Amino acid sequence: MKFFVDTAEVSEIRSLAEAGLVDGVTTNPSLIAKSGRRMAEVIEEICAITPGPVSAEVTATEFEDMLAEGRHLRAIASNVAVKVPLTEAGLRACRVLSGEGTLVNVTLCFTPAQALLAAKAGAAFVSPFVGRLDDIATDGMRLIADVVAIFRNYPQLKTEVLVASIRHPIHLVEAAKLGAGVATLPPAVIRQLLKHPLTDRGLEAFLADWRKTGQSIL
Ligand code: G3P
């Protein structure tokens, strides 16, 4: 499973990349706004940190404008994946941009039917949002299960399921059990994956016993 980091905070991405935990990055207009930085500048910096796909989202809503923005974004760096919303214009833009060799991430996916349309439009990734469905008492992981099952029936579809809107480690574990290819995780959730109190306590006990021996390895 590929781990993408869902943030535009360069310091977070750099820190996690140094730990070998970054296979790609996803941003969106809200994350760019939160960074307080110019979009082109921060995307260029992120693309230099990781060779993996870096999603940069168009903000236009009409087909021709989406194409223009997508072509502008992909020119920032060779590993830019252009993100488009799952709308009719977005799917049209996805078809053209992917036909031009651009990686396209179709975002804001909330049904299996939407995911199938994104795949038929040639998307490299489709981003079903788990957390936002959970937030309205709807089973977000059911969406992932349905999309993965549908895609498995059509091996000719090359679109990867990029599980998004992840709120906690169980979303990640359940997505991995279902066989989703990619998950995009807030930095805090990635760090939560590491933690267990028994690991911490076990290490403390090992080191306490080791100190009693008076030995050192080096
Ligand atoms: O960036 C795409 C997605 O992961 C954002 O989801 O619900 O955390 O805003 P959310």
Tab-separated table of N, CA and C in Angstrom, residues 10-155:
chain	number	residue	atom	x	y	z
A	10	VAL	N	5.166	21.933	4.293
A	10	VAL	CA	6.440	21.388	3.799
A	10	VAL	C	7.253	20.748	4.919
A	11	SER	N	7.255	21.377	6.098
A	11	SER	CA	8.063	20.828	7.208
A	11	SER	C	7.574	19.438	7.593
A	12	GLU	N	6.276	19.242	7.588
A	12	GLU	CA	5.706	17.920	7.927
A	12	GLU	C	6.111	16.892	6.870
A	13	ILE	N	5.994	17.299	5.607
A	13	ILE	CA	6.314	16.368	4.509
A	13	ILE	C	7.786	15.977	4.556
A	14	ARG	N	8.647	16.976	4.766
A	14	ARG	CA	10.095	16.709	4.824
A	14	ARG	C	10.424	15.733	5.950
A	15	SER	N	9.825	15.964	7.129
A	15	SER	CA	10.105	15.118	8.294
A	15	SER	C	9.679	13.675	8.030
A	16	LEU	N	8.491	13.502	7.472
A	16	LEU	CA	7.992	12.143	7.199
A	16	LEU	C	8.750	11.493	6.046
A	17	ALA	N	9.177	12.303	5.079
A	17	ALA	CA	9.949	11.760	3.941
A	17	ALA	C	11.288	11.221	4.436
A	18	GLU	N	11.883	11.926	5.410
A	18	GLU	CA	13.172	11.460	5.972
A	18	GLU	C	13.001	10.109	6.671
A	19	ALA	N	11.774	9.851	7.165
A	19	ALA	CA	11.488	8.559	7.820
A	19	ALA	C	11.068	7.502	6.806
A	20	GLY	N	11.071	7.875	5.518
A	20	GLY	CA	10.715	6.905	4.473
A	20	GLY	C	9.234	6.597	4.411
A	21	LEU	N	8.411	7.560	4.896
A	21	LEU	CA	6.969	7.286	4.995
A	21	LEU	C	6.153	8.011	3.940
A	22	VAL	N	6.799	8.590	2.931
A	22	VAL	CA	6.078	9.394	1.937
A	22	VAL	C	6.254	8.810	0.534
A	23	ASP	N	5.136	8.245	0.007
A	23	ASP	CA	5.169	7.758	-1.381
A	23	ASP	C	4.557	8.778	-2.336
A	24	GLY	N	3.981	9.829	-1.770
A	24	GLY	CA	3.351	10.881	-2.549
A	24	GLY	C	2.690	11.869	-1.603
A	25	VAL	N	2.095	12.927	-2.182
A	25	VAL	CA	1.451	13.970	-1.379
A	25	VAL	C	0.137	14.358	-2.053
A	26	THR	N	-0.878	14.649	-1.252
A	26	THR	CA	-2.096	15.235	-1.816
A	26	THR	C	-2.343	16.575	-1.146
A	27	THR	N	-2.717	17.549	-1.963
A	27	THR	CA	-3.159	18.832	-1.416
A	27	THR	C	-4.549	19.105	-1.983
A	28	ASN	N	-5.172	20.134	-1.470
A	28	ASN	CA	-6.450	20.614	-1.997
A	28	ASN	C	-6.499	22.103	-1.697
A	29	PRO	N	-7.459	22.840	-2.254
A	29	PRO	CA	-7.461	24.300	-2.042
A	29	PRO	C	-7.496	24.696	-0.563
A	30	SER	N	-8.177	23.902	0.273
A	30	SER	CA	-8.237	24.226	1.715
A	30	SER	C	-6.872	24.046	2.359
A	31	LEU	N	-6.144	22.987	1.973
A	31	LEU	CA	-4.812	22.746	2.554
A	31	LEU	C	-3.815	23.800	2.078
A	32	ILE	N	-3.944	24.224	0.810
A	32	ILE	CA	-3.078	25.307	0.306
A	32	ILE	C	-3.365	26.595	1.084
A	33	ALA	N	-4.651	26.898	1.265
A	33	ALA	CA	-5.023	28.116	2.012
A	33	ALA	C	-4.449	28.069	3.422
A	34	LYS	N	-4.527	26.871	4.037
A	34	LYS	CA	-4.032	26.710	5.426
A	34	LYS	C	-2.520	26.938	5.497
A	35	SER	N	-1.823	26.600	4.415
A	35	SER	CA	-0.352	26.776	4.410
A	35	SER	C	0.036	28.244	4.396
A	36	GLY	N	-0.872	29.107	3.918
A	36	GLY	CA	-0.574	30.538	3.853
A	36	GLY	C	0.402	30.915	2.756
A	37	ARG	N	0.661	30.004	1.817
A	37	ARG	CA	1.682	30.228	0.780
A	37	ARG	C	1.062	30.236	-0.615
A	38	ARG	N	1.801	30.780	-1.571
A	38	ARG	CA	1.387	30.769	-2.980
A	38	ARG	C	1.388	29.325	-3.464
A	39	MET	N	0.360	28.938	-4.204
A	39	MET	CA	0.196	27.548	-4.604
A	39	MET	C	1.379	27.044	-5.421
A	40	ALA	N	1.751	27.770	-6.474
A	40	ALA	CA	2.817	27.284	-7.362
A	40	ALA	C	4.115	27.079	-6.584
A	41	GLU	N	4.383	28.008	-5.642
A	41	GLU	CA	5.635	27.942	-4.872
A	41	GLU	C	5.650	26.710	-3.979
A	42	VAL	N	4.542	26.476	-3.273
A	42	VAL	CA	4.534	25.362	-2.303
A	42	VAL	C	4.478	24.019	-3.040
A	43	ILE	N	3.761	23.954	-4.149
A	43	ILE	CA	3.727	22.702	-4.914
A	43	ILE	C	5.116	22.391	-5.471
A	44	GLU	N	5.810	23.408	-5.990
A	44	GLU	CA	7.162	23.187	-6.514
A	44	GLU	C	8.093	22.666	-5.420
A	45	GLU	N	7.966	23.246	-4.211
A	45	GLU	CA	8.836	22.815	-3.105
A	45	GLU	C	8.521	21.379	-2.692
A	46	ILE	N	7.227	21.049	-2.648
A	46	ILE	CA	6.829	19.679	-2.267
A	46	ILE	C	7.324	18.677	-3.313
A	47	CYS	N	7.206	19.049	-4.590
A	47	CYS	CA	7.637	18.142	-5.665
A	47	CYS	C	9.133	17.850	-5.614
A	48	ALA	N	9.884	18.778	-5.008
A	48	ALA	CA	11.340	18.572	-4.889
A	48	ALA	C	11.676	17.670	-3.701
A	49	ILE	N	10.728	17.521	-2.773
A	49	ILE	CA	10.989	16.692	-1.582
A	49	ILE	C	10.749	15.218	-1.881
A	50	THR	N	9.691	14.931	-2.670
A	50	THR	CA	9.356	13.536	-2.963
A	50	THR	C	9.227	13.322	-4.464
A	51	PRO	N	9.740	12.192	-4.970
A	51	PRO	CA	9.575	11.893	-6.409
A	51	PRO	C	8.176	11.353	-6.725
A	52	GLY	N	7.423	11.051	-5.673
A	52	GLY	CA	6.091	10.479	-5.881
A	52	GLY	C	5.104	11.514	-6.390
A	53	PRO	N	3.885	11.068	-6.772
A	53	PRO	CA	2.871	11.996	-7.287
A	53	PRO	C	2.489	13.045	-6.239
A	54	VAL	N	2.398	14.301	-6.650
A	54	VAL	CA	1.970	15.395	-5.769
A	54	VAL	C	0.715	16.000	-6.377
A	55	SER	N	-0.418	15.804	-5.687
A	55	SER	CA	-1.695	16.287	-6.233
A	55	SER	C	-1.851	17.782	-6.006
A	56	ALA	N	-2.136	18.489	-7.112
A	56	ALA	CA	-2.414	19.932	-7.060
A	56	ALA	C	-3.770	20.123	-7.737
A	57	GLU	N	-4.714	20.718	-7.031
A	57	GLU	CA	-6.113	20.752	-7.488
A	57	GLU	C	-6.458	22.023	-8.251
A	58	VAL	N	-7.158	21.836	-9.374
A	58	VAL	CA	-7.667	22.994	-10.111
A	58	VAL	C	-8.745	23.651	-9.256
A	59	THR	N	-8.983	24.951	-9.520
A	59	THR	CA	-10.061	25.641	-8.802
A	59	THR	C	-11.130	26.131	-9.775
A	60	ALA	N	-10.896	25.952	-11.051
A	60	ALA	CA	-11.920	26.287	-12.053
A	60	ALA	C	-13.024	25.240	-11.982
A	61	THR	N	-14.220	25.624	-12.470
A	61	THR	CA	-15.345	24.682	-12.484
A	61	THR	C	-15.830	24.379	-13.911
A	62	GLU	N	-15.348	25.147	-14.870
A	62	GLU	CA	-15.736	24.930	-16.268
A	62	GLU	C	-14.632	24.191	-17.017
A	63	PHE	N	-15.020	23.367	-17.967
A	63	PHE	CA	-14.102	22.471	-18.676
A	63	PHE	C	-12.866	23.187	-19.221
A	64	GLU	N	-13.047	24.179	-20.058
A	64	GLU	CA	-11.892	24.833	-20.704
A	64	GLU	C	-10.953	25.452	-19.665
A	65	ASP	N	-11.543	26.052	-18.642
A	65	ASP	CA	-10.702	26.685	-17.598
A	65	ASP	C	-9.957	25.620	-16.797
A	66	MET	N	-10.623	24.469	-16.568
A	66	MET	CA	-9.945	23.367	-15.856
A	66	MET	C	-8.744	22.882	-16.669
A	67	LEU	N	-8.941	22.757	-17.990
A	67	LEU	CA	-7.831	22.332	-18.849
A	67	LEU	C	-6.659	23.302	-18.736
A	68	ALA	N	-6.985	24.589	-18.813
A	68	ALA	CA	-5.910	25.608	-18.748
A	68	ALA	C	-5.181	25.531	-17.412
A	69	GLU	N	-5.932	25.423	-16.338
A	69	GLU	CA	-5.288	25.336	-15.011
A	69	GLU	C	-4.503	24.034	-14.867
A	70	GLY	N	-5.077	22.932	-15.355
A	70	GLY	CA	-4.397	21.636	-15.243
A	70	GLY	C	-3.074	21.637	-16.000
A	71	ARG	N	-3.080	22.220	-17.193
A	71	ARG	CA	-1.842	22.293	-17.981
A	71	ARG	C	-0.822	23.203	-17.325
A	72	HIS	N	-1.319	24.247	-16.648
A	72	HIS	CA	-0.410	25.148	-15.908
A	72	HIS	C	0.187	24.422	-14.703
A	73	LEU	N	-0.637	23.686	-13.977
A	73	LEU	CA	-0.158	22.979	-12.771
A	73	LEU	C	0.841	21.882	-13.131
A	74	ARG	N	0.589	21.143	-14.208
A	74	ARG	CA	1.474	20.021	-14.520
A	74	ARG	C	2.866	20.524	-14.969
A	75	ALA	N	2.894	21.792	-15.397
A	75	ALA	CA	4.183	22.370	-15.854
A	75	ALA	C	5.088	22.733	-14.672
A	76	ILE	N	4.525	22.724	-13.469
A	76	ILE	CA	5.333	23.080	-12.285
A	76	ILE	C	6.436	22.059	-12.051
A	77	ALA	N	6.066	20.758	-12.167
A	77	ALA	CA	7.071	19.697	-11.977
A	77	ALA	C	6.542	18.419	-12.626
A	78	SER	N	7.451	17.521	-12.962
A	78	SER	CA	7.055	16.310	-13.698
A	78	SER	C	6.231	15.346	-12.838
A	79	ASN	N	6.306	15.507	-11.502
A	79	ASN	CA	5.534	14.583	-10.639
A	79	ASN	C	4.243	15.209	-10.106
A	80	VAL	N	3.791	16.288	-10.731
A	80	VAL	CA	2.479	16.846	-10.376
A	80	VAL	C	1.371	15.940	-10.916
A	81	ALA	N	0.431	15.600	-10.035
A	81	ALA	CA	-0.807	14.945	-10.463
A	81	ALA	C	-1.889	16.006	-10.378
A	82	VAL	N	-2.580	16.244	-11.484
A	82	VAL	CA	-3.617	17.279	-11.486
A	82	VAL	C	-4.888	16.717	-10.859
A	83	LYS	N	-5.406	17.438	-9.873
A	83	LYS	CA	-6.620	17.002	-9.183
A	83	LYS	C	-7.818	17.752	-9.761
A	84	VAL	N	-8.871	16.986	-10.103
A	84	VAL	CA	-10.099	17.612	-10.600
A	84	VAL	C	-11.273	17.066	-9.800
A	85	PRO	N	-12.330	17.851	-9.599
A	85	PRO	CA	-13.493	17.370	-8.862
A	85	PRO	C	-14.316	16.395	-9.697
A	86	LEU	N	-15.086	15.553	-9.045
A	86	LEU	CA	-15.899	14.563	-9.749
A	86	LEU	C	-17.190	15.225	-10.225
A	87	THR	N	-17.032	16.057	-11.243
A	87	THR	CA	-18.172	16.707	-11.903
A	87	THR	C	-18.076	16.375	-13.396
A	88	GLU	N	-19.116	16.729	-14.166
A	88	GLU	CA	-19.067	16.439	-15.605
A	88	GLU	C	-17.870	17.144	-16.238
A	89	ALA	N	-17.679	18.407	-15.887
A	89	ALA	CA	-16.533	19.148	-16.443
A	89	ALA	C	-15.221	18.524	-15.978
A	90	GLY	N	-15.204	18.079	-14.725
A	90	GLY	CA	-13.985	17.462	-14.198
A	90	GLY	C	-13.642	16.186	-14.924
A	91	LEU	N	-14.650	15.372	-15.231
A	91	LEU	CA	-14.402	14.122	-15.953
A	91	LEU	C	-13.959	14.393	-17.390
A	92	ARG	N	-14.550	15.426	-18.007
A	92	ARG	CA	-14.115	15.797	-19.370
A	92	ARG	C	-12.656	16.227	-19.348
A	93	ALA	N	-12.320	17.050	-18.346
A	93	ALA	CA	-10.926	17.512	-18.247
A	93	ALA	C	-10.003	16.342	-17.953
A	94	CYS	N	-10.467	15.408	-17.112
A	94	CYS	CA	-9.663	14.218	-16.801
A	94	CYS	C	-9.352	13.444	-18.069
A	95	ARG	N	-10.355	13.253	-18.903
A	95	ARG	CA	-10.162	12.479	-20.141
A	95	ARG	C	-9.114	13.131	-21.032
A	96	VAL	N	-9.191	14.443	-21.179
A	96	VAL	CA	-8.241	15.140	-22.062
A	96	VAL	C	-6.841	15.153	-21.438
A	97	LEU	N	-6.761	15.522	-20.170
A	97	LEU	CA	-5.436	15.619	-19.520
A	97	LEU	C	-4.768	14.251	-19.442
A	98	SER	N	-5.525	13.219	-19.093
A	98	SER	CA	-4.903	11.881	-19.018
A	98	SER	C	-4.490	11.434	-20.421
A	99	GLY	N	-5.265	11.829	-21.428
A	99	GLY	CA	-4.891	11.515	-22.820
A	99	GLY	C	-3.607	12.213	-23.247
A	100	GLU	N	-3.280	13.309	-22.552
A	100	GLU	CA	-2.029	14.032	-22.831
A	100	GLU	C	-0.869	13.513	-21.979
A	101	GLY	N	-1.149	12.453	-21.220
A	101	GLY	CA	-0.084	11.840	-20.418
A	101	GLY	C	0.027	12.381	-19.016
A	102	THR	N	-0.938	13.192	-18.613
A	102	THR	CA	-0.898	13.771	-17.261
A	102	THR	C	-1.555	12.834	-16.261
A	103	LEU	N	-0.916	12.667	-15.090
A	103	LEU	CA	-1.569	11.929	-14.003
A	103	LEU	C	-2.730	12.771	-13.494
A	104	VAL	N	-3.922	12.181	-13.423
A	104	VAL	CA	-5.085	12.907	-12.907
A	104	VAL	C	-5.648	12.171	-11.696
A	105	ASN	N	-5.900	12.935	-10.641
A	105	ASN	CA	-6.523	12.421	-9.419
A	105	ASN	C	-7.925	13.016	-9.352
A	106	VAL	N	-8.948	12.185	-9.512
A	106	VAL	CA	-10.334	12.684	-9.473
A	106	VAL	C	-10.815	12.617	-8.028
A	107	THR	N	-11.166	13.770	-7.477
A	107	THR	CA	-11.413	13.893	-6.034
A	107	THR	C	-12.878	14.168	-5.734
A	108	LEU	N	-13.175	14.162	-4.415
A	108	LEU	CA	-14.559	14.382	-3.953
A	108	LEU	C	-15.489	13.303	-4.501
A	109	CYS	N	-15.025	12.043	-4.329
A	109	CYS	CA	-15.817	10.874	-4.769
A	109	CYS	C	-16.582	10.326	-3.570
A	110	PHE	N	-17.908	10.130	-3.732
A	110	PHE	CA	-18.734	9.660	-2.602
A	110	PHE	C	-19.625	8.478	-2.940
A	111	THR	N	-19.550	7.976	-4.188
A	111	THR	CA	-20.328	6.770	-4.513
A	111	THR	C	-19.501	5.865	-5.418
A	112	PRO	N	-19.824	4.550	-5.435
A	112	PRO	CA	-19.128	3.645	-6.351
A	112	PRO	C	-19.351	4.024	-7.809
A	113	ALA	N	-20.537	4.528	-8.120
A	113	ALA	CA	-20.817	4.932	-9.503
A	113	ALA	C	-19.894	6.072	-9.928
A	114	GLN	N	-19.696	7.040	-9.025
A	114	GLN	CA	-18.771	8.133	-9.334
A	114	GLN	C	-17.361	7.596	-9.587
A	115	ALA	N	-16.932	6.638	-8.771
A	115	ALA	CA	-15.584	6.081	-8.913
A	115	ALA	C	-15.426	5.383	-10.262
A	116	LEU	N	-16.459	4.654	-10.679
A	116	LEU	CA	-16.417	3.962	-11.974
A	116	LEU	C	-16.330	4.966	-13.121
A	117	LEU	N	-17.054	6.069	-13.012
A	117	LEU	CA	-16.988	7.112	-14.047
A	117	LEU	C	-15.575	7.706	-14.132
A	118	ALA	N	-14.951	7.916	-12.950
A	118	ALA	CA	-13.585	8.464	-12.938
A	118	ALA	C	-12.621	7.502	-13.628
A	119	ALA	N	-12.791	6.213	-13.363
A	119	ALA	CA	-11.910	5.218	-13.990
A	119	ALA	C	-12.111	5.198	-15.496
A	120	LYS	N	-13.373	5.271	-15.929
A	120	LYS	CA	-13.664	5.290	-17.366
A	120	LYS	C	-13.124	6.542	-18.040
A	121	ALA	N	-12.912	7.602	-17.242
A	121	ALA	CA	-12.372	8.862	-17.794
A	121	ALA	C	-10.849	8.844	-17.828
A	122	GLY	N	-10.265	7.733	-17.396
A	122	GLY	CA	-8.802	7.597	-17.498
A	122	GLY	C	-8.029	8.117	-16.307
A	123	ALA	N	-8.731	8.278	-15.166
A	123	ALA	CA	-8.034	8.806	-13.979
A	123	ALA	C	-6.910	7.867	-13.549
A	124	ALA	N	-5.801	8.431	-13.110
A	124	ALA	CA	-4.732	7.615	-12.508
A	124	ALA	C	-5.138	7.229	-11.093
A	125	PHE	N	-5.835	8.166	-10.423
A	125	PHE	CA	-6.322	7.925	-9.056
A	125	PHE	C	-7.755	8.422	-8.946
A	126	VAL	N	-8.549	7.759	-8.112
A	126	VAL	CA	-9.842	8.298	-7.695
A	126	VAL	C	-9.826	8.343	-6.175
A	127	SER	N	-10.321	9.461	-5.608
A	127	SER	CA	-10.233	9.695	-4.165
A	127	SER	C	-11.592	9.622	-3.503
A	128	PRO	N	-12.019	8.444	-3.058
A	128	PRO	CA	-13.244	8.348	-2.246
A	128	PRO	C	-12.977	8.861	-0.834
A	129	PHE	N	-13.851	9.740	-0.359
A	129	PHE	CA	-13.670	10.408	0.934
A	129	PHE	C	-14.382	9.615	2.041
A	130	VAL	N	-13.603	8.919	2.857
A	130	VAL	CA	-14.187	8.090	3.918
A	130	VAL	C	-14.728	8.928	5.076
A	131	GLY	N	-13.860	9.813	5.604
A	131	GLY	CA	-14.207	10.545	6.825
A	131	GLY	C	-15.437	11.410	6.694
A	132	ARG	N	-15.582	12.047	5.525
A	132	ARG	CA	-16.731	12.948	5.380
A	132	ARG	C	-18.047	12.183	5.315
A	133	LEU	N	-17.994	10.900	4.885
A	133	LEU	CA	-19.206	10.072	4.943
A	133	LEU	C	-19.475	9.660	6.390
A	134	ASP	N	-18.404	9.218	7.085
A	134	ASP	CA	-18.560	8.890	8.519
A	134	ASP	C	-19.119	10.076	9.293
A	135	ASP	N	-18.647	11.271	8.911
A	135	ASP	CA	-19.084	12.491	9.615
A	135	ASP	C	-20.595	12.679	9.538
A	136	ILE	N	-21.260	12.073	8.522
A	136	ILE	CA	-22.732	12.218	8.397
A	136	ILE	C	-23.404	10.868	8.611
A	137	ALA	N	-22.769	10.051	9.499
A	137	ALA	CA	-23.362	8.773	9.919
A	137	ALA	C	-23.621	7.836	8.737
A	138	THR	N	-22.723	7.879	7.782
A	138	THR	CA	-22.776	6.956	6.636
A	138	THR	C	-21.475	6.156	6.639
A	139	ASP	N	-21.549	4.873	6.302
A	139	ASP	CA	-20.378	4.003	6.427
A	139	ASP	C	-19.376	4.263	5.303
A	140	GLY	N	-18.399	5.111	5.578
A	140	GLY	CA	-17.407	5.475	4.558
A	140	GLY	C	-16.620	4.281	4.066
A	141	MET	N	-16.309	3.342	4.947
A	141	MET	CA	-15.503	2.190	4.544
A	141	MET	C	-16.300	1.273	3.609
A	142	ARG	N	-17.612	1.319	3.684
A	142	ARG	CA	-18.447	0.543	2.745
A	142	ARG	C	-18.201	1.022	1.318
A	143	LEU	N	-18.010	2.344	1.182
A	143	LEU	CA	-17.703	2.894	-0.143
A	143	LEU	C	-16.395	2.316	-0.670
A	144	ILE	N	-15.386	2.256	0.193
A	144	ILE	CA	-14.090	1.715	-0.249
A	144	ILE	C	-14.254	0.260	-0.660
A	145	ALA	N	-14.973	-0.505	0.134
A	145	ALA	CA	-15.194	-1.929	-0.172
A	145	ALA	C	-15.875	-2.088	-1.530
A	146	ASP	N	-16.879	-1.262	-1.787
A	146	ASP	CA	-17.610	-1.371	-3.066
A	146	ASP	C	-16.728	-0.973	-4.252
A	147	VAL	N	-15.956	0.118	-4.083
A	147	VAL	CA	-15.108	0.570	-5.202
A	147	VAL	C	-14.031	-0.463	-5.510
A	148	VAL	N	-13.374	-0.972	-4.462
A	148	VAL	CA	-12.320	-1.982	-4.674
A	148	VAL	C	-12.908	-3.227	-5.351
A	149	ALA	N	-14.098	-3.649	-4.903
A	149	ALA	CA	-14.729	-4.854	-5.482
A	149	ALA	C	-15.067	-4.622	-6.953
A	150	ILE	N	-15.607	-3.464	-7.270
A	150	ILE	CA	-15.974	-3.154	-8.659
A	150	ILE	C	-14.720	-3.113	-9.540
A	151	PHE	N	-13.667	-2.433	-9.077
A	151	PHE	CA	-12.446	-2.312	-9.887
A	151	PHE	C	-11.809	-3.682	-10.119
A	152	ARG	N	-11.956	-4.571	-9.134
A	152	ARG	CA	-11.368	-5.907	-9.279
A	152	ARG	C	-12.041	-6.683	-10.430
A	153	ASN	N	-13.298	-6.325	-10.731
A	153	ASN	CA	-14.020	-7.023	-11.827
A	153	ASN	C	-13.525	-6.595	-13.203
A	154	TYR	N	-12.796	-5.455	-13.245
A	154	TYR	CA	-12.392	-4.891	-14.546
A	154	TYR	C	-10.892	-4.585	-14.520
A	155	PRO	N	-10.043	-5.610	-14.640
A	155	PRO	CA	-8.583	-5.403	-14.560
A	155	PRO	C	-8.062	-4.439	-15.635
